[in-house]
Structures are given as C-alpha cells and as structure tokens.
Coordinates of C-alpha atoms in Angstrom, one line a residue:
X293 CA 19.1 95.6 -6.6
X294 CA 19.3 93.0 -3.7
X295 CA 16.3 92.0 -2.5
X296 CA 15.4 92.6 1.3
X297 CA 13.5 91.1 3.9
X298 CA 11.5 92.6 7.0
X299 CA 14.6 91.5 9.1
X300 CA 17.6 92.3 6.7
X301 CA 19.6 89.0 6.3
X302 CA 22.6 90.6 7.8
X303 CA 21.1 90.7 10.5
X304 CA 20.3 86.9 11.2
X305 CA 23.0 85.8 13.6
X306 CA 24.0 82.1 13.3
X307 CA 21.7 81.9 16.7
X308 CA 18.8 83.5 15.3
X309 CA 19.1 81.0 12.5
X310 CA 19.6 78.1 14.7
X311 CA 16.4 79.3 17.0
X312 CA 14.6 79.1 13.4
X313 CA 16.0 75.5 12.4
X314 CA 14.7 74.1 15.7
X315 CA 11.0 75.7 15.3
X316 CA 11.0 74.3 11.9
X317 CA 11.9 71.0 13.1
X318 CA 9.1 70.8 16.1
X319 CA 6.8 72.3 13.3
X320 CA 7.9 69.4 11.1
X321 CA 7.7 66.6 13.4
X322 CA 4.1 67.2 15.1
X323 CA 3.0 67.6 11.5
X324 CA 4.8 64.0 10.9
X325 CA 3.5 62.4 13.7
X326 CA 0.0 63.3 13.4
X327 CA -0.6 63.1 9.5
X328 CA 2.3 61.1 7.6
X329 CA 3.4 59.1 10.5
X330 CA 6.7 57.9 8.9
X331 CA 10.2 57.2 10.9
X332 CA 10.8 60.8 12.6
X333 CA 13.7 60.9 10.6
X334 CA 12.4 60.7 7.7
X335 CA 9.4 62.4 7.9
X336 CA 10.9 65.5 9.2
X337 CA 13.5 65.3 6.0
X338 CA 10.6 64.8 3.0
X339 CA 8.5 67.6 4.9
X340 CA 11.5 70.2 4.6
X341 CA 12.3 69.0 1.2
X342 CA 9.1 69.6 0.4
X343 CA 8.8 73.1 1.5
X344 CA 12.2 74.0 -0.3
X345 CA 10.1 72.4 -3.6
X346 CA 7.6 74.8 -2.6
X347 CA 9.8 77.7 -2.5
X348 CA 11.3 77.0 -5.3
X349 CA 7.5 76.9 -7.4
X350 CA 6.5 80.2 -5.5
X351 CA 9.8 81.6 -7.4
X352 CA 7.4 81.6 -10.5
X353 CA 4.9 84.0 -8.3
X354 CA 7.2 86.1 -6.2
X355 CA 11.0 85.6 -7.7
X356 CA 12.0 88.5 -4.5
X357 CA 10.8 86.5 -1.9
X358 CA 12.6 83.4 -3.3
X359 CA 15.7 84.4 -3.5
X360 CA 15.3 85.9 0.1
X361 CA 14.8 82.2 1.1
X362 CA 18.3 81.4 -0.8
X363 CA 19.9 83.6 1.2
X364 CA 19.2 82.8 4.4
X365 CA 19.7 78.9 3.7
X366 CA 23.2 79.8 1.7
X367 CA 23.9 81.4 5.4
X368 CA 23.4 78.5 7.4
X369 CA 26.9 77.0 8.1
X370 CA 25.7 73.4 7.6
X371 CA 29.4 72.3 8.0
X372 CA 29.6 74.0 11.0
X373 CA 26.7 73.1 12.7
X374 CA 27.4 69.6 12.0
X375 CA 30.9 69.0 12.7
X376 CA 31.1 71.7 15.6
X377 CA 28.0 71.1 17.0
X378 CA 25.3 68.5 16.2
X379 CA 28.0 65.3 15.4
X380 CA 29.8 65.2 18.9
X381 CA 26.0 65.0 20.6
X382 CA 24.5 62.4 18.5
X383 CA 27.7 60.0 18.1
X384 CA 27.6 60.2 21.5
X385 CA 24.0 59.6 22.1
X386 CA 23.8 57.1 19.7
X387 CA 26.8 55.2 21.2
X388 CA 25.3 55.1 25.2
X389 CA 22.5 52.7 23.7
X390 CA 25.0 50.5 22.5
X391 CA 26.0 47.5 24.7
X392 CA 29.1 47.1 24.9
X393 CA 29.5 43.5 25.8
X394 CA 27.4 43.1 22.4
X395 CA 29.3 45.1 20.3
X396 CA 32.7 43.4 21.5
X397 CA 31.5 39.9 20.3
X398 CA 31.0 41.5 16.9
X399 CA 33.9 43.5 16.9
X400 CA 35.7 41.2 13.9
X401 CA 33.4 42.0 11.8
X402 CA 32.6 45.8 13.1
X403 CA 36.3 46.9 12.9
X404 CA 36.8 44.7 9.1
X405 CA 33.2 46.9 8.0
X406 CA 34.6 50.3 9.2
X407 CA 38.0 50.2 8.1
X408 CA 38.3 48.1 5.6
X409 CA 35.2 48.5 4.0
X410 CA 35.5 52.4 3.7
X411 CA 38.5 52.4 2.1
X412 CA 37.2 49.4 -0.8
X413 CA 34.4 51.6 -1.0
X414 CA 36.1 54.7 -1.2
X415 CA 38.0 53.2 -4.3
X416 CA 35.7 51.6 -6.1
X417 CA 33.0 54.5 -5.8
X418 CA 35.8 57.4 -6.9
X419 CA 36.9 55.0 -9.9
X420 CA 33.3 54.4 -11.5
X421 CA 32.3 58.0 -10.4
X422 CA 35.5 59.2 -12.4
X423 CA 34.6 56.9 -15.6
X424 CA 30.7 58.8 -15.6
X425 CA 32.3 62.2 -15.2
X426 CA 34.7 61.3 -18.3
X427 CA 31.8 59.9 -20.5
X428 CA 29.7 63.5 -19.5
X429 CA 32.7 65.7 -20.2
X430 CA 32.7 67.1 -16.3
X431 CA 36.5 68.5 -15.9
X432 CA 36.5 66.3 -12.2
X433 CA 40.0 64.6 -11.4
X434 CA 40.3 61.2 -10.8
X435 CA 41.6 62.5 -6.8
X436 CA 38.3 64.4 -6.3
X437 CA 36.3 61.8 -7.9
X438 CA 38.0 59.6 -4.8
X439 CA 37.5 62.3 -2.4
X440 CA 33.9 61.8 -3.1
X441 CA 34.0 58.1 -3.0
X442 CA 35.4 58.6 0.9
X443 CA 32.7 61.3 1.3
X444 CA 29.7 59.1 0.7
X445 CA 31.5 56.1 2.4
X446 CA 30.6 56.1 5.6
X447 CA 26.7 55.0 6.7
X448 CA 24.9 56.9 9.1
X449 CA 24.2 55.6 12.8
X450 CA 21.4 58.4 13.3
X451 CA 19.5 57.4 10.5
X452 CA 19.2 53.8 10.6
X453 CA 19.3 52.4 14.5
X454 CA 15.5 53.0 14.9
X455 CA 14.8 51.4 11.8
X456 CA 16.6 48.6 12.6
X457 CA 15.1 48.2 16.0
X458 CA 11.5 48.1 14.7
X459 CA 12.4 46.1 12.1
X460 CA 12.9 43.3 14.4
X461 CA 16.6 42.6 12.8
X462 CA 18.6 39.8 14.8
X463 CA 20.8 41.4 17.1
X464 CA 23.8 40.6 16.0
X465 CA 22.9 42.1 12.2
X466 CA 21.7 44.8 14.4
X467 CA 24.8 45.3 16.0
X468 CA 27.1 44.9 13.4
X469 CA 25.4 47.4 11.1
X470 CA 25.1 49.8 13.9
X471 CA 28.8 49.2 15.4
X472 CA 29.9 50.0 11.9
X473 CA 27.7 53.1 10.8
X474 CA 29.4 54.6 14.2
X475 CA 33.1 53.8 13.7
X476 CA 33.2 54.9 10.3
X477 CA 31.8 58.2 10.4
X478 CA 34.9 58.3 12.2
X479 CA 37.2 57.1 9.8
X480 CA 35.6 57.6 6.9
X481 CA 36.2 61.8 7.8
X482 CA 40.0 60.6 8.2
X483 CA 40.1 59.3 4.8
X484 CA 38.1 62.1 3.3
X485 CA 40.9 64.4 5.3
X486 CA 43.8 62.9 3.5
X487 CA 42.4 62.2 0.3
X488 CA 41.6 65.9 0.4
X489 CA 45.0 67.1 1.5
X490 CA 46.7 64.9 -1.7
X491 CA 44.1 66.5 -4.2
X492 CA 44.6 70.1 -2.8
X493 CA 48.5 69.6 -2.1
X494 CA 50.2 67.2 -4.6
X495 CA 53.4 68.1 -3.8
X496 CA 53.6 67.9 -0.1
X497 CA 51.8 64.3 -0.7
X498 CA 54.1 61.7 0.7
X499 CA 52.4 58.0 1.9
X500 CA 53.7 58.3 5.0
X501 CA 52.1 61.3 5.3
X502 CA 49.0 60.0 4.6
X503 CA 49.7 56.9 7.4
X504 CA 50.7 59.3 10.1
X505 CA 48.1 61.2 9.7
X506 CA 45.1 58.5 9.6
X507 CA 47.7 57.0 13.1
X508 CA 47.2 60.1 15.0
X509 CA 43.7 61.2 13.7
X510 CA 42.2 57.5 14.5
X511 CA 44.2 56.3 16.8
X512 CA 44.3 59.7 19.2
X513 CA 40.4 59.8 18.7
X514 CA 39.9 55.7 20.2
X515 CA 42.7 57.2 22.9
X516 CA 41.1 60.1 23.6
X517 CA 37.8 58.9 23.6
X518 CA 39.0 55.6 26.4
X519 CA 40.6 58.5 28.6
X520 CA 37.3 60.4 28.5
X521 CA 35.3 57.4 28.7
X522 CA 37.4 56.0 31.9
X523 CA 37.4 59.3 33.5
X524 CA 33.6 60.4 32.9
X525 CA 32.4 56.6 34.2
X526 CA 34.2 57.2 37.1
X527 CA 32.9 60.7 38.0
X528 CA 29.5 59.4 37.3
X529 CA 29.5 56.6 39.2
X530 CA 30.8 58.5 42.1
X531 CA 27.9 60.9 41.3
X532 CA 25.0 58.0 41.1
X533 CA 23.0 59.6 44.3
X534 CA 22.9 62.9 42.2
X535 CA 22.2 61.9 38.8
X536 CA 21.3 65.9 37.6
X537 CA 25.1 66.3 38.3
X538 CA 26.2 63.2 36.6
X539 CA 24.3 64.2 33.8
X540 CA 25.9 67.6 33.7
X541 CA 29.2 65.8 34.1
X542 CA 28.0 63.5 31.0
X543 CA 27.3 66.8 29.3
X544 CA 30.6 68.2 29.8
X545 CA 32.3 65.1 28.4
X546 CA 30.7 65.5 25.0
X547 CA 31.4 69.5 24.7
X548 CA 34.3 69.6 26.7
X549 CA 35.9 66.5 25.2
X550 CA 35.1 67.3 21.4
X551 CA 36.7 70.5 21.1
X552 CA 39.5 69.5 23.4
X553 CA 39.9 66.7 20.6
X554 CA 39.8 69.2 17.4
X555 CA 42.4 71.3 19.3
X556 CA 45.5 68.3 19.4
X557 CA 43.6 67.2 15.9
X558 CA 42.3 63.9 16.8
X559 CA 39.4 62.4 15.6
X560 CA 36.5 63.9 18.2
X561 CA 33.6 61.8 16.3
X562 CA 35.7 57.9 17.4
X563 CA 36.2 59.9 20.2
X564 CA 32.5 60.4 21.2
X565 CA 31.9 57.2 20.0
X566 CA 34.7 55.3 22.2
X567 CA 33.4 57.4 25.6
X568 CA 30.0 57.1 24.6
X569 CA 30.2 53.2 24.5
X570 CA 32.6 53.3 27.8
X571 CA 29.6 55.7 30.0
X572 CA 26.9 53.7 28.6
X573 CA 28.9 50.5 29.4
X574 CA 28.8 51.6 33.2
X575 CA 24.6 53.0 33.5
X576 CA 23.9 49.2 32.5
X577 CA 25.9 47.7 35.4
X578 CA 23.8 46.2 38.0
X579 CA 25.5 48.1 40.3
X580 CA 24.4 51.6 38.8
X581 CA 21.5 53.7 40.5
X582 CA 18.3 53.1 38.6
X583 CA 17.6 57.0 39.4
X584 CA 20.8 57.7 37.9
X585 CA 19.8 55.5 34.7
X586 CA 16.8 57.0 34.2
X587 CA 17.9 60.5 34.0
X588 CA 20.9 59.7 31.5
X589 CA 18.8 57.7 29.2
X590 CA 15.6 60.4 29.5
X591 CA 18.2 62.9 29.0
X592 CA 20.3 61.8 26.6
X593 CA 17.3 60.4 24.2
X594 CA 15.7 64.1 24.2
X595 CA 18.8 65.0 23.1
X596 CA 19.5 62.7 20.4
X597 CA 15.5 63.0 19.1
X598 CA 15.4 66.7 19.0
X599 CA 19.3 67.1 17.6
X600 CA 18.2 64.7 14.7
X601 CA 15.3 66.4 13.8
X602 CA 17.5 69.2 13.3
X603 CA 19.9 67.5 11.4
X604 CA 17.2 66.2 8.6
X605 CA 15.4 69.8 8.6
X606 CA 18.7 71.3 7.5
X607 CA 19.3 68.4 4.9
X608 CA 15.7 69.3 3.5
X609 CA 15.9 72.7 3.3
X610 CA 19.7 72.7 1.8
X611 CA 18.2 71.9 -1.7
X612 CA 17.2 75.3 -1.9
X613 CA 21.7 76.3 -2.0
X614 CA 21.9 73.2 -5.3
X615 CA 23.3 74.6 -8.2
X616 CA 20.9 72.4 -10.5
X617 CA 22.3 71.3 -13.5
X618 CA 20.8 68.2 -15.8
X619 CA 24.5 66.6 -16.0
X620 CA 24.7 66.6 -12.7
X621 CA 21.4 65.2 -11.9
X622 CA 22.3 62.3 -14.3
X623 CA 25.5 61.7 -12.2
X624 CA 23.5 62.0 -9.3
X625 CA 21.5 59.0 -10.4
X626 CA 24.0 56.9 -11.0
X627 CA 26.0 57.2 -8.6
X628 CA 23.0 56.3 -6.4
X629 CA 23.9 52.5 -8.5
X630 CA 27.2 52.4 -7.8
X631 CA 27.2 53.6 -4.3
X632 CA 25.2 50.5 -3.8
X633 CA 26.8 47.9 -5.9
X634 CA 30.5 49.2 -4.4
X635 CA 29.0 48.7 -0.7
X636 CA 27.8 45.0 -1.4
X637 CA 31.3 44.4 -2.9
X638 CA 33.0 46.2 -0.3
X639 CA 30.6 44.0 2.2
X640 CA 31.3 40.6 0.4
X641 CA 35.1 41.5 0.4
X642 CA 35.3 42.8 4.1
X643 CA 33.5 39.3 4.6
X644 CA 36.9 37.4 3.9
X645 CA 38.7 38.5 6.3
X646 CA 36.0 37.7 9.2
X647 CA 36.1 34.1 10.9
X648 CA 33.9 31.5 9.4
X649 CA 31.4 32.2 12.3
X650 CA 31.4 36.3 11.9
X651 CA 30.8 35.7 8.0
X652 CA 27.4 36.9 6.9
X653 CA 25.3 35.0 4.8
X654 CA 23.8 36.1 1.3
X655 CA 20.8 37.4 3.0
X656 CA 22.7 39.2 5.3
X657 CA 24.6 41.2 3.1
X658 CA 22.1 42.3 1.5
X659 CA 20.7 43.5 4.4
X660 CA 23.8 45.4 5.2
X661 CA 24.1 47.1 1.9
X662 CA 20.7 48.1 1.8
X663 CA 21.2 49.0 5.6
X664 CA 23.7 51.0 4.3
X665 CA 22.2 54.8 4.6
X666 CA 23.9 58.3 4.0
X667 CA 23.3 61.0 6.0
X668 CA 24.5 64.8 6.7
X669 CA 27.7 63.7 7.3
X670 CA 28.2 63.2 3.6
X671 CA 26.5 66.5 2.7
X672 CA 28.9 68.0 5.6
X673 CA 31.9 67.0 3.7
X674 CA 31.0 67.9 0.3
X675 CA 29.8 72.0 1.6
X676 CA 33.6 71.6 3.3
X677 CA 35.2 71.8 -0.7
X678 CA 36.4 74.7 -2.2
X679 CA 34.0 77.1 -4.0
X680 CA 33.9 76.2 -7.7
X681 CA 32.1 73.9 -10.0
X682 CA 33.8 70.9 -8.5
X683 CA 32.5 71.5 -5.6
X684 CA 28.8 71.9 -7.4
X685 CA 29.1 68.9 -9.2
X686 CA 29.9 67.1 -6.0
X687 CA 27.7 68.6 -3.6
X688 CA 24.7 67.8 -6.1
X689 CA 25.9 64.4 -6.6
X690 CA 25.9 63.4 -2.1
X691 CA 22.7 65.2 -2.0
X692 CA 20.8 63.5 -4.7
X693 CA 22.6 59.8 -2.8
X694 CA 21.5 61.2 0.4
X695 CA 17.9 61.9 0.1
X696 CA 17.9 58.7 -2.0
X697 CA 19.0 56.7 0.6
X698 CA 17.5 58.2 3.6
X699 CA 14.0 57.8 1.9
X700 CA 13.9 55.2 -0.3
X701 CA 16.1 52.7 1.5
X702 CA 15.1 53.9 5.0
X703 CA 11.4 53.2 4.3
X704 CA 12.2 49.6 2.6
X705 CA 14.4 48.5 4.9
X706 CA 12.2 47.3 7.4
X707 CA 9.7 45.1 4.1
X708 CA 13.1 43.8 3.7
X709 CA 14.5 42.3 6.7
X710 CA 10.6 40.5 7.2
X711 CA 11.2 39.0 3.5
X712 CA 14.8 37.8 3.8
X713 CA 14.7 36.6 7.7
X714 CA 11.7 36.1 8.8

C-alpha cells in the first residue's frame, strides 16, 4: 500500500512545491548566517544535505514518512526548474557584474578556457571514466562515459564569483575564471547536446551534423544574446528617469529573451550571458542615471541571492532521489580525481594557444583548476538522461563531484589563493 501524506502528493502542484523550495531556502540561510556562517552557497547546500541525511536515518524510525519525503523530492522537476527557469536569471545576473571592458582584455584566454578547454576536458574525463566503469564491470558505453565527461565540464559562475571576490584574487585571475565558468555553461550544454544525440542516435550521426549544430546552438545564442543586449541597453537608457520601468524592461529581456531562444533552438544560457554583459556594460557608463543604477544592481542582486539559494537547496535535498549503490560510490570518488587532474591538463593545454602575456603561470593554474567548481548545471544534465541504470550510475557519479566540489573546493579556495599569491 502507498503511503500517504496529510496533503496527498498528487496534489502538490509544481507551484506548491516551488513555494516549499523557497521557504526551505530562507529557513536555510538565516540558519547559515547566524550559526555556521559559511559562503551562502554553501551553507545553504550542506544544511539541505544534511536534512536529506536526516531523512534518510529517521527511515529506520518511521520507513512511511520517508518514503513520503522520496516522493515529493522524485517530483521536483530539477531539470526543469533549472533550465526553464532558474539558469536564464542567474547567467544573467551574474553576467551584469561583469565589466565588460575587463572581460574583453581577457578574452584570449576566456574564449581558449570555454571552448577549448571543455571539449579536452570532455575527452579526457569520458576516456578515464570509461576505463573505471570497465575495471567495475558497469555495462556504460564509451559515448555515455563522454556524455558525462561534457556533463561535468563546465564550472559554475554562481558558485564561485563570491568566493573569488573575497578571496582577494587578482583581477584578471578573477576575471578569467569567472569569464570562463559563464561561457561554458553555455557551450558545455552544446556539447553535452550533441554528444547526447550521437549516443541515442548512431545512425543519424554524421560530423557535420554535430558542427551545424554546435554553429547554430552557439553562435545563434552570442547573436541572439548581442540583439537582446543592443536592444534592451537602448530601451533602458531611454528609460534612465524611470528606472522601475527599466527594470521591468531588464526583466522582460531575461524571460522574454530565453524562451524566445529555446523556441529557434539557440543557446538561451550564451544568450543571457552575451545581453547580460551588453546591459551591464551600459549601467556602468558615466553617462547612466545613478537612480537607475541603483535599482538594477539592488534588483538584480536580490534576484541572483535568493535564486541561488534555491538552486543549492534543491542540490541538497536531491540526495534523497540517489539510487545508492557501493560501485557507484567508488566511481563517484574517482571521478572526483580525474575531474581534477583532466581540468589542470585541459588548463595547461588551453594555455598554449594563449599569447605569451595571457599565459598563466604554475600558480595560476592551479588556481584555476581548483577554481574550477560544479554546480546544478551538471546535476541538471545528468536528471535529463533516459531512465535506466545508466542514467543511475551517472546521476550518482555528478552528484557525488558536485557536492565535492561545491564544499570541499569552495571552502579551500580562498586558504589557497593567500598561499600561492599573496
């Protein structure tokens, strides 16, 4: 017999959950910032990880209420709510803060990181991931061993720009690491996308498939995002005496701008972060209305603070959805090894092709692939594979890199940058 709660789970409309996931997260973060007083991010993510642990303990006492709790995380569209909701409004959040001028004198080496860099890392993560699965007998395919490798490619801008900030890293380390961790959420999806497609579809695989695809996904998402970017600057400066409005305009951009990009399937996340960059570009003008400034920065960080909290309380709780499995947990471990040791050779390669004075030193690069954090983009990807134990493997694997990277590197990162630089 199913078990039932006092509001049957059927119930539970995406928007009730959603109302739940945001309490949780206010919950979470006033307990953070008045007790463990870690990186909000963080805090927030241990705390829900925490209370799944303690579900699943309670199990022992009360195996009904339990698997109540499984239900109602297992329907959370985590996917969904990412990539339709939460991913638009934080690439572009995170993208306004940039500046631009900044970010274009590093853009050898932020273009080299996000492109090239994915794809190395993409490679050599998928072939040492598929060498462990042989050893432990896993029945994973060398093309979904690399459709994991571009799944945990891409580093997350969310999770590491206020690290880096109160670290006190050089600014052009900081912007490098940040320019990257935004363009390649972008183009790491594309090559999770069509590495995806060739393992689902082998005999519609063509390379020029795969091209055309990564052309019009990439380069339609930078397009789209310079139209919206050129077209929302200009509204909002016209609209600089009535900043609410340009704000509302701003507002639009994102929502309006990221599902007009899924519908001619370009890339909405370069997108957000191309027009993102763009409307930021124009607040820091001299020429902009300090009013105006004020209310798209006020705006625009509540936004990004309250959207990340919910982003690390559903990475938390989704523990309570893992299948566990030992073998699993063992390639879980390792991969947490070779994630790192690919993204330091993907780093030193990607450092090649930069000019002599873009080149990182030793210290640097170390920097960048400890800098180097996962995030629920990853865990996004790897809930969008088909049901089976594939998909379990995998989905076990990015969360147990994830939670790795989000804790152990995020609260290191900072003891590191003061030993190597300072």
């Amino acid at each position: 017999m199913k078990p039932s709660l006092d509001i049957p789970i059927d119930g539970m409309d995406t928007f009730q959950l959603f109302i739940a996931i945001i309490s949780l997260a206010a919950v979470f973060s006033i307990i953070n910032r008045k007790l463990l007083k870690l990186p909000d991010t963080i805090g927030v993510m241990l705390l829900a990880i925490l209370t799944a642990g303690g579900f699943g303990l309670y199990s022992f006492v009360d195996k009904e209420t339990f698997m109540n709790a499984c239900q109602l995380v297992e329907q959370i569209d985590f996917k969904e709510i990412v990539f339709d909701f939460l991913l638009g409004f934080l690439l572009f959040a995170g993208a306004i803060h940039v500046n631009l001028t900044a970010l274009l004198k590093e853009r050898g080496p932020v273009i080299i990181y996000a492109s090239f860099g994915v794809l190395i890392s993409t490679l050599l993560i998928g072939t040492a991931l598929y060498g462990i699965v042989t050893l432990l007998s896993l029945n994973i395919n060398y093309l979904y061993c690399l459709v994991f490798g571009a799944l945990i490619s891409p580093t997350d801008p969310v999770a590491v720009l206020a690290l880096l900030k109160k670290a006190g890293a050089p600014k052009d380390l900081e912007i490098k690491i940040v320019g990257e961790s935004l363009f390649n959420d972008g183009v790491g999806i594309v090559v999770f996308l069509s590495i995806f497609s060739l393992a689902t579809m082998m005999e519609e695989f063509s390379m020029s498939h795969i091209g055309l695809e990564f052309l019009q996904e990439a380069g339609g998402g930078l397009a789209m995002g310079a139209l919206l970017g050129y077209v929302g600057s200009r509204l909002i400066q016209n609209l600089r005496k009535q900043p609410i409005l340009a704000v509302h305009v701003s507002l639009a951009i994102v929502m309006g701008g990221y599902s007009l990009s899924s519908l001619l399937h370009v890339s909405g996340a370069l997108a957000m972060v191309m027009a993102g960059l763009m409307v930021g570009n124009t607040l820091r003008k001299e020429s902009a209305c300090k009013e105006l400034q004020v209310h798209m920065n006020v705006f625009w960080k509540v936004i990004d603070e309250i959207l990340n909290s919910v982003l690390f309380v559903l990475i938390g709780v989704e523990i309570i959805a893992l299948d566990f499995n030992l073998n699993y947990l063992i390639v879980g471990l390792l991969a947490i090894v070779i994630v790192l040791v690919s993204r330091f050779i993907s780093v030193v390669m990607a450092n090649v092709f930069l000019r002599k004075e873009h080149r990182s030193d030793l210290m640097q690069m170390y920097i960048l692939t400890w800098a180097g954090l996962r995030g629920g983009i990853s865990i996004a990807l790897a809930l969008s594979l088909p049901e089976g134990e594939i998909r379990d493997a995998l989905l076990f694997t990015t969360y147990v890199v994830v939670v790795f990277s989000i804790i152990v590197q995020g609260l290191t990162i900072e003891r590191l940058i003061l030993k190597l630089l300072k």
